[in-house]
Structure formats: C-alpha cells, structure tokens
PDB file of C-alpha atoms in Angstrom:
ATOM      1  CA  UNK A1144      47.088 279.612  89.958  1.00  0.00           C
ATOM      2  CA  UNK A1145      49.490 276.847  88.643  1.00  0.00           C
ATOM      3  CA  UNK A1146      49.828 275.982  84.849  1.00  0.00           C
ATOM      4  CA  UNK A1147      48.728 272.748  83.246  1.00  0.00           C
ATOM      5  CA  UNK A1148      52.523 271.720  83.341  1.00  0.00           C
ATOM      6  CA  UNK A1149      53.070 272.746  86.781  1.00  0.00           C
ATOM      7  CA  UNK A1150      49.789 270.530  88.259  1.00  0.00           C
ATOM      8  CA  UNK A1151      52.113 267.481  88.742  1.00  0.00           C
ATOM      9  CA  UNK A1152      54.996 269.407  90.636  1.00  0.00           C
ATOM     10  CA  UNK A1153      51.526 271.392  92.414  1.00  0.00           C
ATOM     11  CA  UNK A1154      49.929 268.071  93.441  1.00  0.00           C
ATOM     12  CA  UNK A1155      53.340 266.769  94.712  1.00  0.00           C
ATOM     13  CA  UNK A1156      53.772 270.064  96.800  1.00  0.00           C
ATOM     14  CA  UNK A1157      50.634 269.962  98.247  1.00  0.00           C
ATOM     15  CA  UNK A1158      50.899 266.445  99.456  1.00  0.00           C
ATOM     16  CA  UNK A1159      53.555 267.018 101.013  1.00  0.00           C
ATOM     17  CA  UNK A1160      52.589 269.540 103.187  1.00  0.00           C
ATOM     18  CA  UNK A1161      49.360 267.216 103.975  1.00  0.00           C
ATOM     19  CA  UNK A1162      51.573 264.374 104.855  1.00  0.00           C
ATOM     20  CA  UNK A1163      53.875 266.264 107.029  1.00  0.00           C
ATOM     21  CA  UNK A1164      50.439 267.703 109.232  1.00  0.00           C
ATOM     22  CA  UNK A1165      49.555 264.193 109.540  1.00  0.00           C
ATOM     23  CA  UNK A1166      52.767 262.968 110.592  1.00  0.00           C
ATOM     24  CA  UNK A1167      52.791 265.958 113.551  1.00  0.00           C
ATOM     25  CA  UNK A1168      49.995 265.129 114.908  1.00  0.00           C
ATOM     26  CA  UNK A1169      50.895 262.301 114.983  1.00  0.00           C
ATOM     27  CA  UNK A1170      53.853 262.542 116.665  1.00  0.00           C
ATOM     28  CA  UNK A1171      51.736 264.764 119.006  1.00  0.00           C
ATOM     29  CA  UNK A1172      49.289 261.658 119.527  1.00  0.00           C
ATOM     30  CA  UNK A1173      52.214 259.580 120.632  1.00  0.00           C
ATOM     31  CA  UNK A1174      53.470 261.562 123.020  1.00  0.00           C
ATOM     32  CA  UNK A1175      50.171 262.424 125.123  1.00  0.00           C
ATOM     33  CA  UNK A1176      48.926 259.080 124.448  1.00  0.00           C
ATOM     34  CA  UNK A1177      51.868 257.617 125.944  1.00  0.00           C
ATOM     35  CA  UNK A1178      51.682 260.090 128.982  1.00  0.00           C
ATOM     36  CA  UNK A1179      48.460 259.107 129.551  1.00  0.00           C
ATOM     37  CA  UNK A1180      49.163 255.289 129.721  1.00  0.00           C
ATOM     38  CA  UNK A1181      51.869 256.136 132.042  1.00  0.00           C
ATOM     39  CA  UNK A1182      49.370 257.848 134.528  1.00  0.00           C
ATOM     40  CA  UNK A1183      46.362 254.775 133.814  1.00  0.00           C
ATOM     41  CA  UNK A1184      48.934 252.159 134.753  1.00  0.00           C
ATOM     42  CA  UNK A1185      49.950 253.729 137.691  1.00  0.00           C
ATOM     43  CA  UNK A1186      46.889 254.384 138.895  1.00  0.00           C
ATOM     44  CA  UNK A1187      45.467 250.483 138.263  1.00  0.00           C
ATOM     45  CA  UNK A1188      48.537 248.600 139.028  1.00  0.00           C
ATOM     46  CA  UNK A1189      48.158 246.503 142.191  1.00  0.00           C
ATOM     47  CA  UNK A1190      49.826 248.461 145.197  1.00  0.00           C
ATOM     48  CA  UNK A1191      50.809 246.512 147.735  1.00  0.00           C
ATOM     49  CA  UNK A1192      53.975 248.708 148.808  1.00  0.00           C
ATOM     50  CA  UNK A1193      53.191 250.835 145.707  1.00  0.00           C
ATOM     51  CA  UNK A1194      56.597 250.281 144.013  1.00  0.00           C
ATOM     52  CA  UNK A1195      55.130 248.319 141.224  1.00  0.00           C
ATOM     53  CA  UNK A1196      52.670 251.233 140.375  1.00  0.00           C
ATOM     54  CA  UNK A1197      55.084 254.218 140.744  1.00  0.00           C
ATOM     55  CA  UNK A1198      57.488 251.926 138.296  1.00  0.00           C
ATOM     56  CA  UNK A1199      55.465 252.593 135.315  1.00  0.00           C
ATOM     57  CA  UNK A1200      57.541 254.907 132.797  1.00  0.00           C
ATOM     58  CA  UNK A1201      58.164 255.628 128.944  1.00  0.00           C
ATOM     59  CA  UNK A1202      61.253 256.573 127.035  1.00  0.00           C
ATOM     60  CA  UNK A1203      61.416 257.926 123.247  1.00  0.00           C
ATOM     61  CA  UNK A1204      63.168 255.279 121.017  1.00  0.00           C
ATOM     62  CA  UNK A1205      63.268 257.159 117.177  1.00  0.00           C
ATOM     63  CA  UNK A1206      59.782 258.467 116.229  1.00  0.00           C
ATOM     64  CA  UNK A1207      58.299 256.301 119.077  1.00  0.00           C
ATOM     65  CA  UNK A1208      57.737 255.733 122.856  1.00  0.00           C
ATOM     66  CA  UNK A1209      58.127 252.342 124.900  1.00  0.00           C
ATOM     67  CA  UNK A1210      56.345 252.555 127.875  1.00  0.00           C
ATOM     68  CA  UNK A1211      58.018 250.037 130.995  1.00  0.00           C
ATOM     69  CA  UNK A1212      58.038 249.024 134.653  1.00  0.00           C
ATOM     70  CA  UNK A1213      61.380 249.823 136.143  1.00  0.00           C
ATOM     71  CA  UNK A1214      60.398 246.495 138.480  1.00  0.00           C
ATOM     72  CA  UNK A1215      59.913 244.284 134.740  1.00  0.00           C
ATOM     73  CA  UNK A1216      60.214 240.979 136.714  1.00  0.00           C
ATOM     74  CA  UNK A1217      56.383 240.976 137.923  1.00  0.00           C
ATOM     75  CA  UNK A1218      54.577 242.688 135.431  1.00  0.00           C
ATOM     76  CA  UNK A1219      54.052 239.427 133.699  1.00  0.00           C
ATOM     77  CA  UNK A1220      53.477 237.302 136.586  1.00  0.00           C
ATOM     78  CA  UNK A1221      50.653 240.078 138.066  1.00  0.00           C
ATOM     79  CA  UNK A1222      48.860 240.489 134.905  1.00  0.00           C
ATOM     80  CA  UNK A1223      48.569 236.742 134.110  1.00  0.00           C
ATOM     81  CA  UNK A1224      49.370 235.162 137.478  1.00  0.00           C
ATOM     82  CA  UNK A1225      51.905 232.055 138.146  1.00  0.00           C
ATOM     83  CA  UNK A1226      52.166 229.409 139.959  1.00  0.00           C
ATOM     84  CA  UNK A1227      52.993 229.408 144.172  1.00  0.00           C
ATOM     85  CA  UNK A1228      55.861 227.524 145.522  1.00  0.00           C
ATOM     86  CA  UNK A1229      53.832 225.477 148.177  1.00  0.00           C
ATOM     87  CA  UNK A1230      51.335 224.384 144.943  1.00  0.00           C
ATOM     88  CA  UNK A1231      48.305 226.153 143.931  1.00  0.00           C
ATOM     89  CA  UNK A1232      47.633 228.849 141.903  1.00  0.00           C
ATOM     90  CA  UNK A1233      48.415 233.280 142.275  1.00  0.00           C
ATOM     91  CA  UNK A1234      45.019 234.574 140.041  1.00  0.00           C
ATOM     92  CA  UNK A1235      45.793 236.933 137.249  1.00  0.00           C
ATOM     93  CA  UNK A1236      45.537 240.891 137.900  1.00  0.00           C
ATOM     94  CA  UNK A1237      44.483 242.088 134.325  1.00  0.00           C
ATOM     95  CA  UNK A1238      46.011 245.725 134.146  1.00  0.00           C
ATOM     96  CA  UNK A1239      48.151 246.680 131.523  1.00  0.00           C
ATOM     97  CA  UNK A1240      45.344 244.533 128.642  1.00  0.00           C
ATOM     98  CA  UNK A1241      42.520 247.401 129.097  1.00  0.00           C
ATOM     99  CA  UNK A1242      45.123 250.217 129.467  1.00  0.00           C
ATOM    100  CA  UNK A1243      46.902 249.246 126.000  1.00  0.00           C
ATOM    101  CA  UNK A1244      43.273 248.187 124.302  1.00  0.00           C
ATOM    102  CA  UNK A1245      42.251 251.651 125.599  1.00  0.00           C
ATOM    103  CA  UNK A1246      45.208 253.333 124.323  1.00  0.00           C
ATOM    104  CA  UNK A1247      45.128 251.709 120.844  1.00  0.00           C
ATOM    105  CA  UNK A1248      41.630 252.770 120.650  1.00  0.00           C
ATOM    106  CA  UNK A1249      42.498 256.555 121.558  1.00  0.00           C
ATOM    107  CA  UNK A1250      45.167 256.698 118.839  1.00  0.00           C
ATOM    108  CA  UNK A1251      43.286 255.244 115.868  1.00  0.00           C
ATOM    109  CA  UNK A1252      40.171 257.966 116.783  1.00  0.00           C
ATOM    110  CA  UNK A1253      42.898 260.756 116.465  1.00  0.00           C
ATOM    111  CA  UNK A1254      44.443 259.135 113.156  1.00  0.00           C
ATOM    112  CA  UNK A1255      40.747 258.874 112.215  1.00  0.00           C
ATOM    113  CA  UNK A1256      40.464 262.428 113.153  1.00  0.00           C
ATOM    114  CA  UNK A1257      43.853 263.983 111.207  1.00  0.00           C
ATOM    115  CA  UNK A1258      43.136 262.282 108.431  1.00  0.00           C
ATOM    116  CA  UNK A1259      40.012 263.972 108.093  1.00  0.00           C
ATOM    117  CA  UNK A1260      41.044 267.556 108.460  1.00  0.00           C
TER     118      UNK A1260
END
C-alpha cells in the first residue's frame, strides 16, 4: 500500500506499465496485420502471369511495416487504370482500396480492444 506522498511516483509507475502493454500489442497488431495484408493482396491482385500477385511484400522500417509490390510500376496503373496507346481507356482493378480500408478497420478494433483491458 503506497503512502499519500508516494501516490504521485505510484500513479506514474503504474502508467507506465499500462502504456508499455498497449504499445506491445500494438506492435503485435502491426505485425499480423501487416502479414495478413500481404496474404489479401496476393490473393486479389489480378494474375495474369501471377508475378504481380506473388510481388506483394512488407519490410519493418522503425516501429512500423511498409507493405510493397516488388513490380511498383503497375500497381497504380491496375488499381486505377490508364490510358491505352492506340486511344481508349484500361478500366480500374480496385485491389489494394478494400485490402487497406479492411486493414485500417482491423487495427483500430484491436486498439479499441487494448485500450480496454
């Protein structure tokens, strides 16, 4: 039991500790989260020789994880289409928008959730 002139160092302590939970599972979000973008992309990327899809990677950068395509040239052309060289239009092939709307969704439940504990 802490003294009335130890509360403030208590409350400080004890804070701490909270914070640092949060921040692991945190941490821990990232890291599954971003595996499991990974595996979502590859599996609704367009495949029409399947090097696009089996480009989809991530690599730790500090505290965080940036998730690519080794192939970076058509990921913007595929997901909002461009135009042809003869004329006319390539449609847009929406997949990385519901992966990362999905994603951001995911992690916000578990901050939701760690918070809480």
């Amino acid at each position: 039991m802490a003294k009335i002139k130890d509360l403030s160092k208590e409350i400080t302590k004890q804070l701490a500790l909270y914070s640092k939970e949060i921040e692991e599972e945190m941490q821990t979000a990232k890291n599954d989260l971003s595996k499991e973008a990974v595996s979502l992309l590859r599996e609704k990327s367009p495949k029409k020789h399947g090097e696009y899809a089996q480009g989809w990677t991530r690599k730790k950068v500090g505290n965080d994880y940036v998730i690519y395509n080794k192939k970076y040239q058509l990921t913007h052309l595929l997901e909002n289409g461009h135009a042809k060289k003869g004329g006319g239009r390539v449609p847009a092939r929406p997949h990385i928008r519901p992966v990362e709307e999905q994603i951001i969704d995911e992690y916000l439940d578990r901050t939701a959730k760690a918070i809480k504990q």
